Amino acid sequence: MQNSAERLEKMIHKLRDHDHRITPQRLAILKVLAASEGHPSVEQIYARVKTDFPTTSLATIYKNVSLMKSLGEVLELGFSDDSNRYDGNNLYPHPHLVCTHCKKIIDPDLSMLPGLTRELVQETGFRILNHRMDFFGICPECQDN
Amino acid sequence: MQNSAERLEKMIHKLRDHDHRITPQRLAILKVLAASEGHPSVEQIYARVKTDFPTTSLATIYKNVSLMKSLGEVLELGFSDDSNRYDGNNLYPHPHLVCTHCKKIIDPDLSMLPGLTRELVQETGFRILNHRMDFFGICPECQDN
DNA sequence: TTGGCTGCAAATATTTTGCACTGGC
DNA sequence: GCCAGTGCAAAATATTTGCAGCCAA
């Protein structure tokens, strides 16, 4: 997790390095991705960008998220039940904790995770390159309803 | 992982207990789910059922998989890159260890997993209902190539 | 100036739903 | 015989693509 202005800078540089243009709509999308508050879906990015650029189309969001994904500047969280969610702030695999009621997604700290991976390596001999770890449940707020 | 005939029996009982009928198409779908070889997708179940019942429709597969899901007799794996995959043989969430080279999938034992879940509950106050945990890497055999 | 980008619409893919008919019980 | 289940088609959802006009570089 880093500061969102830094992430934005890095994204812009990456685009320039690959000869992509910085349009106002693209910049607005980048800003949402750089912050990635609540791990936005395409639809949520769309809604936020629309407040500044009302004529923006969903296709533009898809195209830009896709582009950033292909440049390795966005992590696709791989949730299929809903529409997909994205993280442009934390590019490395990390556990997610999803409230199935209010759809909020938290990034928990799990001190035991490195130990778990170590156990897995010792048991199987695999070289682990990547993982996906998501827990689903009800958050404290939604438990009161 | 249990024997597929036992699973089939249990599924049929569950259906009867809930006043659902055992139609030939439904039985054919149950058999595929009870075996769950290769973690079939809806499309794959459809293909297999069609060899015995060529008039079967995709909607019927969806309806039945949905029904068994709601009865807690199939696990939706949530591999979102493709279409969804199902496991009617091992009903409880379990980690997958996928070799990205030879595509083999192992179900590892992780003694630290319950502790990890406990840590998560203590840290966040969530009521955990489910999880999804998949590791991707290279298996020992493929590391020699 | 110009080719990449946007925005609209149409296409595609996946899953769900409506409804008349069929067949398990 | 009753009504849940099936199969067809149409609808809903999510994402991609084609293309004319626009604008960042």
Short mmCIF file of C-alpha atoms (C1' of nucleotides) in Angstrom, two decimals:
data_model
loop_
_atom_site.label_atom_id
_atom_site.label_comp_id
_atom_site.label_asym_id
_atom_site.label_seq_id
_atom_site.Cartn_x
_atom_site.Cartn_y
_atom_site.Cartn_z
CA MET A 1 0.00 0.00 0.00
CA GLN A 2 1.59 3.28 -1.06
CA ASN A 3 0.61 6.86 -1.41
CA SER A 4 -1.79 7.42 -4.24
CA ALA A 5 0.04 10.42 -5.79
CA GLU A 6 3.19 8.33 -6.17
CA ARG A 7 1.25 5.54 -7.80
CA LEU A 8 -0.34 8.01 -10.20
CA GLU A 9 3.08 9.34 -11.18
CA LYS A 10 4.36 5.86 -11.81
CA MET A 11 1.35 4.99 -13.94
CA ILE A 12 1.75 8.12 -16.05
CA HIS A 13 5.43 7.38 -16.62
CA LYS A 14 4.63 3.84 -17.64
CA LEU A 15 2.11 5.12 -20.16
CA ARG A 16 4.52 7.68 -21.60
CA ASP A 17 7.26 5.05 -21.84
CA HIS A 18 4.94 2.98 -23.97
CA ASP A 19 3.81 5.88 -26.18
CA HIS A 20 0.31 6.18 -24.81
CA ARG A 21 -1.42 9.52 -24.55
CA ILE A 22 -2.62 11.14 -21.38
CA THR A 23 -6.18 12.19 -22.04
CA PRO A 24 -8.32 13.85 -19.39
CA GLN A 25 -10.61 10.81 -19.14
CA ARG A 26 -7.64 8.48 -18.86
CA LEU A 27 -6.15 10.64 -16.14
CA ALA A 28 -9.40 10.53 -14.19
CA ILE A 29 -9.47 6.73 -14.45
CA LEU A 30 -5.84 6.53 -13.35
CA LYS A 31 -6.60 8.59 -10.28
CA VAL A 32 -9.34 6.21 -9.19
CA LEU A 33 -7.09 3.22 -9.82
CA ALA A 34 -4.13 4.77 -8.03
CA ALA A 35 -6.23 5.21 -4.92
CA SER A 36 -8.22 2.01 -5.35
CA GLU A 37 -10.31 2.77 -2.31
CA GLY A 38 -12.63 -0.15 -1.70
CA HIS A 39 -11.15 -2.02 -4.66
CA PRO A 40 -13.37 -0.45 -7.33
CA SER A 41 -15.30 -2.31 -9.99
CA VAL A 42 -15.46 -1.02 -13.55
CA GLU A 43 -18.93 0.27 -12.78
CA GLN A 44 -17.66 2.22 -9.76
CA ILE A 45 -14.77 3.73 -11.68
CA TYR A 46 -17.30 4.70 -14.34
CA ALA A 47 -19.52 6.43 -11.79
CA ARG A 48 -16.64 8.44 -10.31
CA VAL A 49 -15.19 9.47 -13.67
CA LYS A 50 -18.64 10.51 -14.87
CA THR A 51 -18.93 13.22 -12.22
CA ASP A 52 -16.05 15.08 -13.93
CA PHE A 53 -16.62 13.84 -17.47
CA PRO A 54 -20.32 13.09 -17.93
CA THR A 55 -19.96 11.91 -21.53
CA THR A 56 -17.49 9.17 -20.64
CA SER A 57 -18.55 5.70 -21.79
CA LEU A 58 -18.17 2.36 -20.06
CA ALA A 59 -16.16 1.09 -23.01
CA THR A 60 -13.50 3.69 -22.28
CA ILE A 61 -13.22 2.45 -18.70
CA TYR A 62 -12.88 -1.13 -19.88
CA LYS A 63 -10.28 -0.19 -22.47
CA ASN A 64 -8.19 1.75 -19.98
CA VAL A 65 -8.41 -0.81 -17.18
CA SER A 66 -7.39 -3.43 -19.73
CA LEU A 67 -4.48 -1.30 -20.86
CA MET A 68 -3.20 -0.77 -17.31
CA LYS A 69 -3.62 -4.45 -16.63
CA SER A 70 -1.50 -5.32 -19.66
CA LEU A 71 1.16 -2.85 -18.50
CA GLY A 72 1.19 -4.57 -15.11
CA GLU A 73 -0.06 -1.49 -13.31
CA VAL A 74 -3.35 -2.93 -12.12
CA LEU A 75 -4.19 -6.16 -10.32
CA GLU A 76 -7.41 -7.90 -11.35
CA LEU A 77 -8.88 -9.45 -8.25
CA GLY A 78 -10.69 -12.25 -10.08
CA PHE A 79 -14.08 -12.17 -8.43
CA SER A 80 -16.60 -13.70 -10.77
CA ASP A 81 -19.76 -13.64 -8.68
CA ASP A 82 -20.04 -9.93 -9.10
CA SER A 83 -18.33 -7.87 -11.73
CA ASN A 84 -14.57 -7.84 -11.45
CA ARG A 85 -12.72 -5.60 -9.01
CA TYR A 86 -9.37 -3.90 -9.46
CA ASP A 87 -6.45 -2.74 -7.36
CA GLY A 88 -4.04 -0.23 -8.86
CA ASN A 89 -2.41 0.54 -5.55
CA ASN A 90 -1.21 -2.83 -4.33
CA LEU A 91 0.10 -4.72 -7.34
CA TYR A 92 1.17 -7.86 -5.52
CA PRO A 93 -1.06 -10.79 -4.57
CA HIS A 94 -2.54 -10.32 -1.14
CA PRO A 95 -5.45 -11.75 0.82
CA HIS A 96 -8.87 -10.18 0.55
CA LEU A 97 -11.68 -10.23 3.04
CA VAL A 98 -15.03 -9.74 1.32
CA CYS A 99 -18.28 -8.84 3.05
CA THR A 100 -20.89 -10.67 1.02
CA HIS A 101 -23.57 -8.36 2.37
CA CYS A 102 -22.26 -4.84 1.69
CA LYS A 103 -19.63 -5.94 -0.88
CA LYS A 104 -16.84 -4.13 0.96
CA ILE A 105 -13.37 -5.60 0.46
CA ILE A 106 -10.64 -5.32 3.09
CA ASP A 107 -6.92 -6.14 2.85
CA PRO A 108 -6.16 -7.86 6.16
CA ASP A 109 -2.69 -8.29 7.60
CA LEU A 110 -2.02 -11.96 8.14
CA SER A 111 1.18 -12.57 10.05
CA MET A 112 0.79 -16.30 9.52
CA LEU A 113 0.71 -16.09 5.72
CA PRO A 114 4.47 -16.43 5.12
CA GLY A 115 4.46 -19.45 7.42
CA LEU A 116 1.63 -20.99 5.48
CA THR A 117 3.44 -20.56 2.19
CA ARG A 118 6.56 -22.06 3.77
CA GLU A 119 4.58 -25.07 4.96
CA LEU A 120 3.19 -25.50 1.46
CA VAL A 121 6.64 -25.41 -0.12
CA GLN A 122 8.04 -27.89 2.38
CA GLU A 123 5.15 -30.26 1.90
CA THR A 124 4.95 -30.22 -1.88
CA GLY A 125 8.25 -29.00 -3.29
CA PHE A 126 6.45 -26.52 -5.52
CA ARG A 127 8.05 -23.21 -6.41
CA ILE A 128 5.19 -20.84 -5.58
CA LEU A 129 4.90 -17.93 -8.00
CA ASN A 130 1.51 -16.50 -7.26
CA HIS A 131 -1.59 -17.02 -5.21
CA ARG A 132 -5.12 -15.94 -4.70
CA MET A 133 -6.60 -15.91 -1.25
CA ASP A 134 -10.04 -14.57 -0.52
CA PHE A 135 -12.21 -14.97 2.54
CA PHE A 136 -15.94 -14.38 2.37
CA GLY A 137 -18.15 -13.50 5.30
CA ILE A 138 -20.13 -10.84 7.10
CA CYS A 139 -18.42 -7.71 8.41
CA PRO A 140 -19.07 -6.45 11.96
CA GLU A 141 -21.34 -3.65 10.70
CA CYS A 142 -23.54 -5.99 8.65
CA GLN A 143 -23.80 -8.51 11.50
CA ASP A 144 -25.96 -6.00 13.39
CA ASN A 145 -28.62 -5.95 10.66
CA MET B 1 -12.74 -36.86 -1.49
CA GLN B 2 -15.16 -39.77 -1.33
CA ASN B 3 -16.46 -42.46 -3.61
CA SER B 4 -18.73 -41.10 -6.26
CA ALA B 5 -21.56 -43.64 -5.77
CA GLU B 6 -21.85 -42.63 -2.12
CA ARG B 7 -21.99 -38.97 -3.06
CA LEU B 8 -24.68 -39.68 -5.61
CA GLU B 9 -26.75 -41.47 -2.98
CA LYS B 10 -26.39 -38.60 -0.59
CA MET B 11 -27.41 -36.09 -3.23
CA ILE B 12 -30.51 -38.09 -4.13
CA HIS B 13 -31.51 -38.33 -0.48
CA LYS B 14 -31.05 -34.62 -0.05
CA LEU B 15 -33.30 -33.97 -3.04
CA ARG B 16 -36.00 -36.38 -1.80
CA ASP B 17 -35.87 -34.82 1.66
CA HIS B 18 -36.62 -31.47 0.08
CA ASP B 19 -39.43 -32.79 -2.15
CA HIS B 20 -37.56 -32.56 -5.41
CA ARG B 21 -38.13 -35.09 -8.16
CA ILE B 22 -35.51 -37.33 -9.65
CA THR B 23 -35.75 -36.89 -13.40
CA PRO B 24 -33.44 -38.70 -15.80
CA GLN B 25 -31.73 -35.46 -16.82
CA ARG B 26 -31.27 -34.47 -13.19
CA LEU B 27 -29.80 -37.87 -12.40
CA ALA B 28 -27.34 -37.54 -15.26
CA ILE B 29 -26.26 -34.12 -13.96
CA LEU B 30 -25.91 -35.49 -10.43
CA LYS B 31 -23.64 -38.26 -11.66
CA VAL B 32 -21.28 -35.78 -13.28
CA LEU B 33 -21.28 -33.63 -10.16
CA ALA B 34 -20.80 -36.59 -7.82
CA ALA B 35 -17.67 -37.58 -9.70
CA SER B 36 -16.55 -34.01 -10.44
CA GLU B 37 -13.58 -35.25 -12.44
CA GLY B 38 -11.54 -32.26 -13.49
CA HIS B 39 -13.85 -29.83 -11.68
CA PRO B 40 -16.40 -29.53 -14.51
CA SER B 41 -17.84 -26.27 -15.83
CA VAL B 42 -21.52 -25.90 -16.69
CA GLU B 43 -20.58 -26.25 -20.33
CA GLN B 44 -18.74 -29.52 -19.65
CA ILE B 45 -21.62 -30.94 -17.64
CA TYR B 46 -23.89 -29.95 -20.51
CA ALA B 47 -21.72 -31.78 -23.03
CA ARG B 48 -21.63 -34.98 -20.97
CA VAL B 49 -25.36 -35.01 -20.22
CA LYS B 50 -26.14 -34.37 -23.87
CA THR B 51 -24.60 -37.68 -24.96
CA ASP B 52 -27.37 -39.49 -23.06
CA PHE B 53 -30.10 -36.84 -23.38
CA PRO B 54 -29.52 -34.88 -26.57
CA THR B 55 -32.49 -32.56 -26.05
CA THR B 56 -31.23 -31.28 -22.70
CA SER B 57 -30.88 -27.51 -22.54
CA LEU B 58 -28.20 -25.41 -20.90
CA ALA B 59 -30.87 -23.77 -18.74
CA THR B 60 -31.59 -27.14 -17.15
CA ILE B 61 -27.94 -27.57 -16.23
CA TYR B 62 -27.85 -24.09 -14.70
CA LYS B 63 -31.07 -24.71 -12.77
CA ASN B 64 -29.86 -28.00 -11.37
CA VAL B 65 -26.36 -26.84 -10.49
CA SER B 66 -28.00 -23.87 -8.77
CA LEU B 67 -30.36 -26.15 -6.89
CA MET B 68 -27.57 -28.41 -5.66
CA LYS B 69 -25.56 -25.35 -4.70
CA SER B 70 -28.48 -24.05 -2.62
CA LEU B 71 -28.80 -27.45 -0.95
CA GLY B 72 -25.11 -27.30 -0.10
CA GLU B 73 -24.29 -30.31 -2.25
CA VAL B 74 -21.93 -28.64 -4.69
CA LEU B 75 -19.07 -26.23 -4.21
CA GLU B 76 -18.62 -23.38 -6.67
CA LEU B 77 -14.88 -23.00 -7.19
CA GLY B 78 -14.81 -19.40 -8.39
CA PHE B 79 -12.17 -19.78 -11.09
CA SER B 80 -13.36 -16.65 -12.83
CA ASP B 81 -10.97 -16.40 -15.75
CA ASP B 82 -12.90 -19.18 -17.40
CA SER B 83 -16.53 -19.89 -16.75
CA ASN B 84 -17.25 -21.16 -13.27
CA ARG B 85 -16.22 -24.65 -12.12
CA TYR B 86 -17.95 -26.95 -9.68
CA ASP B 87 -17.05 -29.68 -7.23
CA GLY B 88 -19.82 -31.98 -6.04
CA ASN B 89 -17.42 -34.42 -4.46
CA ASN B 90 -15.48 -32.31 -1.99
CA LEU B 91 -18.00 -29.90 -0.51
CA TYR B 92 -15.72 -27.96 1.77
CA PRO B 93 -13.49 -25.10 0.70
CA HIS B 94 -9.98 -26.38 0.26
CA PRO B 95 -6.77 -24.96 -1.13
CA HIS B 96 -5.69 -25.81 -4.64
CA LEU B 97 -2.09 -25.95 -5.73
CA VAL B 98 -1.90 -25.50 -9.47
CA CYS B 99 1.18 -26.25 -11.57
CA THR B 100 1.03 -23.63 -14.31
CA HIS B 101 3.34 -25.75 -16.44
CA CYS B 102 1.72 -29.20 -16.52
CA LYS B 103 -1.71 -27.97 -15.28
CA LYS B 104 -1.79 -30.55 -12.51
CA ILE B 105 -3.87 -29.61 -9.46
CA ILE B 106 -3.01 -30.82 -5.95
CA ASP B 107 -5.13 -30.51 -2.82
CA PRO B 108 -2.49 -29.85 -0.16
CA ASP B 109 -2.99 -30.31 3.59
CA LEU B 110 -2.27 -27.07 5.39
CA SER B 111 -2.13 -27.52 9.14
CA MET B 112 -1.78 -23.78 9.62
CA LEU B 113 -5.01 -22.93 7.80
CA PRO B 114 -7.34 -23.04 10.83
CA GLY B 115 -4.93 -20.80 12.73
CA LEU B 116 -4.88 -18.37 9.83
CA THR B 117 -8.65 -18.15 9.83
CA ARG B 118 -8.64 -17.63 13.59
CA GLU B 119 -6.13 -14.78 13.24
CA LEU B 120 -8.34 -13.20 10.59
CA VAL B 121 -11.45 -13.34 12.79
CA GLN B 122 -9.61 -11.85 15.76
CA GLU B 123 -8.20 -9.04 13.67
CA THR B 124 -11.31 -8.03 11.75
CA GLY B 125 -14.41 -9.22 13.60
CA PHE B 126 -15.79 -10.76 10.42
CA ARG B 127 -17.87 -13.90 10.59
CA ILE B 128 -16.05 -16.03 8.01
CA LEU B 129 -18.36 -18.21 5.96
CA ASN B 130 -16.21 -19.33 3.10
CA HIS B 131 -12.88 -18.92 1.44
CA ARG B 132 -11.01 -19.49 -1.73
CA MET B 133 -7.33 -20.26 -1.73
CA ASP B 134 -5.34 -21.14 -4.80
CA PHE B 135 -1.58 -21.21 -5.18
CA PHE B 136 0.07 -21.15 -8.58
CA GLY B 137 3.58 -22.32 -9.26
CA ILE B 138 5.85 -24.99 -10.70
CA CYS B 139 5.74 -28.55 -9.39
CA PRO B 140 8.96 -30.47 -8.58
CA GLU B 141 8.73 -32.54 -11.78
CA CYS B 142 8.40 -29.48 -14.00
CA GLN B 143 11.26 -27.67 -12.23
CA ASP B 144 13.70 -30.18 -13.77
CA ASN B 145 12.76 -29.20 -17.31
"C1'" DT C 1 -1.17 17.11 -38.79
"C1'" DT C 2 -2.18 12.58 -37.46
"C1'" DG C 3 -2.85 8.36 -35.37
"C1'" DG C 4 -4.36 6.99 -30.90
"C1'" DC C 5 -8.48 7.72 -27.98
"C1'" DT C 6 -13.25 8.41 -27.09
"C1'" DG C 7 -18.05 7.45 -27.27
"C1'" DC C 8 -21.77 5.46 -29.28
"C1'" DA C 9 -23.93 1.29 -30.79
"C1'" DA C 10 -23.87 -3.31 -31.92
"C1'" DA C 11 -21.85 -7.81 -31.02
"C1'" DT C 12 -20.51 -11.49 -27.86
"C1'" DA C 13 -20.58 -14.38 -23.84
"C1'" DT C 14 -22.61 -16.01 -19.81
"C1'" DT C 15 -26.35 -16.75 -16.82
"C1'" DT C 16 -31.27 -15.98 -15.62
"C1'" DT C 17 -36.14 -15.84 -16.40
"C1'" DG C 18 -40.94 -16.62 -18.48
"C1'" DC C 19 -43.92 -19.87 -19.88
"C1'" DA C 20 -46.34 -23.81 -22.18
"C1'" DC C 21 -45.84 -28.61 -22.14
"C1'" DT C 22 -44.32 -32.99 -20.14
"C1'" DG C 23 -43.79 -36.62 -16.93
"C1'" DG C 24 -42.31 -38.15 -11.92
"C1'" DC C 25 -44.69 -39.31 -8.03
"C1'" DG D 1 -53.96 -35.80 -11.87
"C1'" DC D 2 -51.07 -32.38 -9.88
"C1'" DC D 3 -47.38 -29.56 -10.11
"C1'" DA D 4 -42.24 -29.56 -10.29
"C1'" DG D 5 -39.07 -29.91 -14.05
"C1'" DT D 6 -37.79 -29.38 -18.83
"C1'" DG D 7 -36.73 -26.96 -23.04
"C1'" DC D 8 -37.19 -23.26 -25.84
"C1'" DA D 9 -36.69 -18.41 -26.47
"C1'" DA D 10 -36.15 -14.00 -24.73
"C1'" DA D 11 -34.17 -11.09 -21.14
"C1'" DA D 12 -30.64 -9.62 -18.11
"C1'" DT D 13 -25.66 -8.96 -17.19
"C1'" DA D 14 -20.94 -8.30 -18.23
"C1'" DT D 15 -17.55 -7.37 -21.47
"C1'" DT D 16 -15.68 -6.66 -26.24
"C1'" DT D 17 -15.49 -4.74 -30.78
"C1'" DG D 18 -16.22 -1.61 -34.97
"C1'" DC D 19 -15.99 2.72 -36.46
"C1'" DA D 20 -16.61 7.85 -37.20
"C1'" DG D 21 -15.03 11.94 -35.32
"C1'" DC D 22 -11.94 14.26 -32.05
"C1'" DC D 23 -7.83 15.86 -29.77
"C1'" DA D 24 -3.07 15.11 -27.33
"C1'" DA D 25 1.45 15.22 -28.88
#
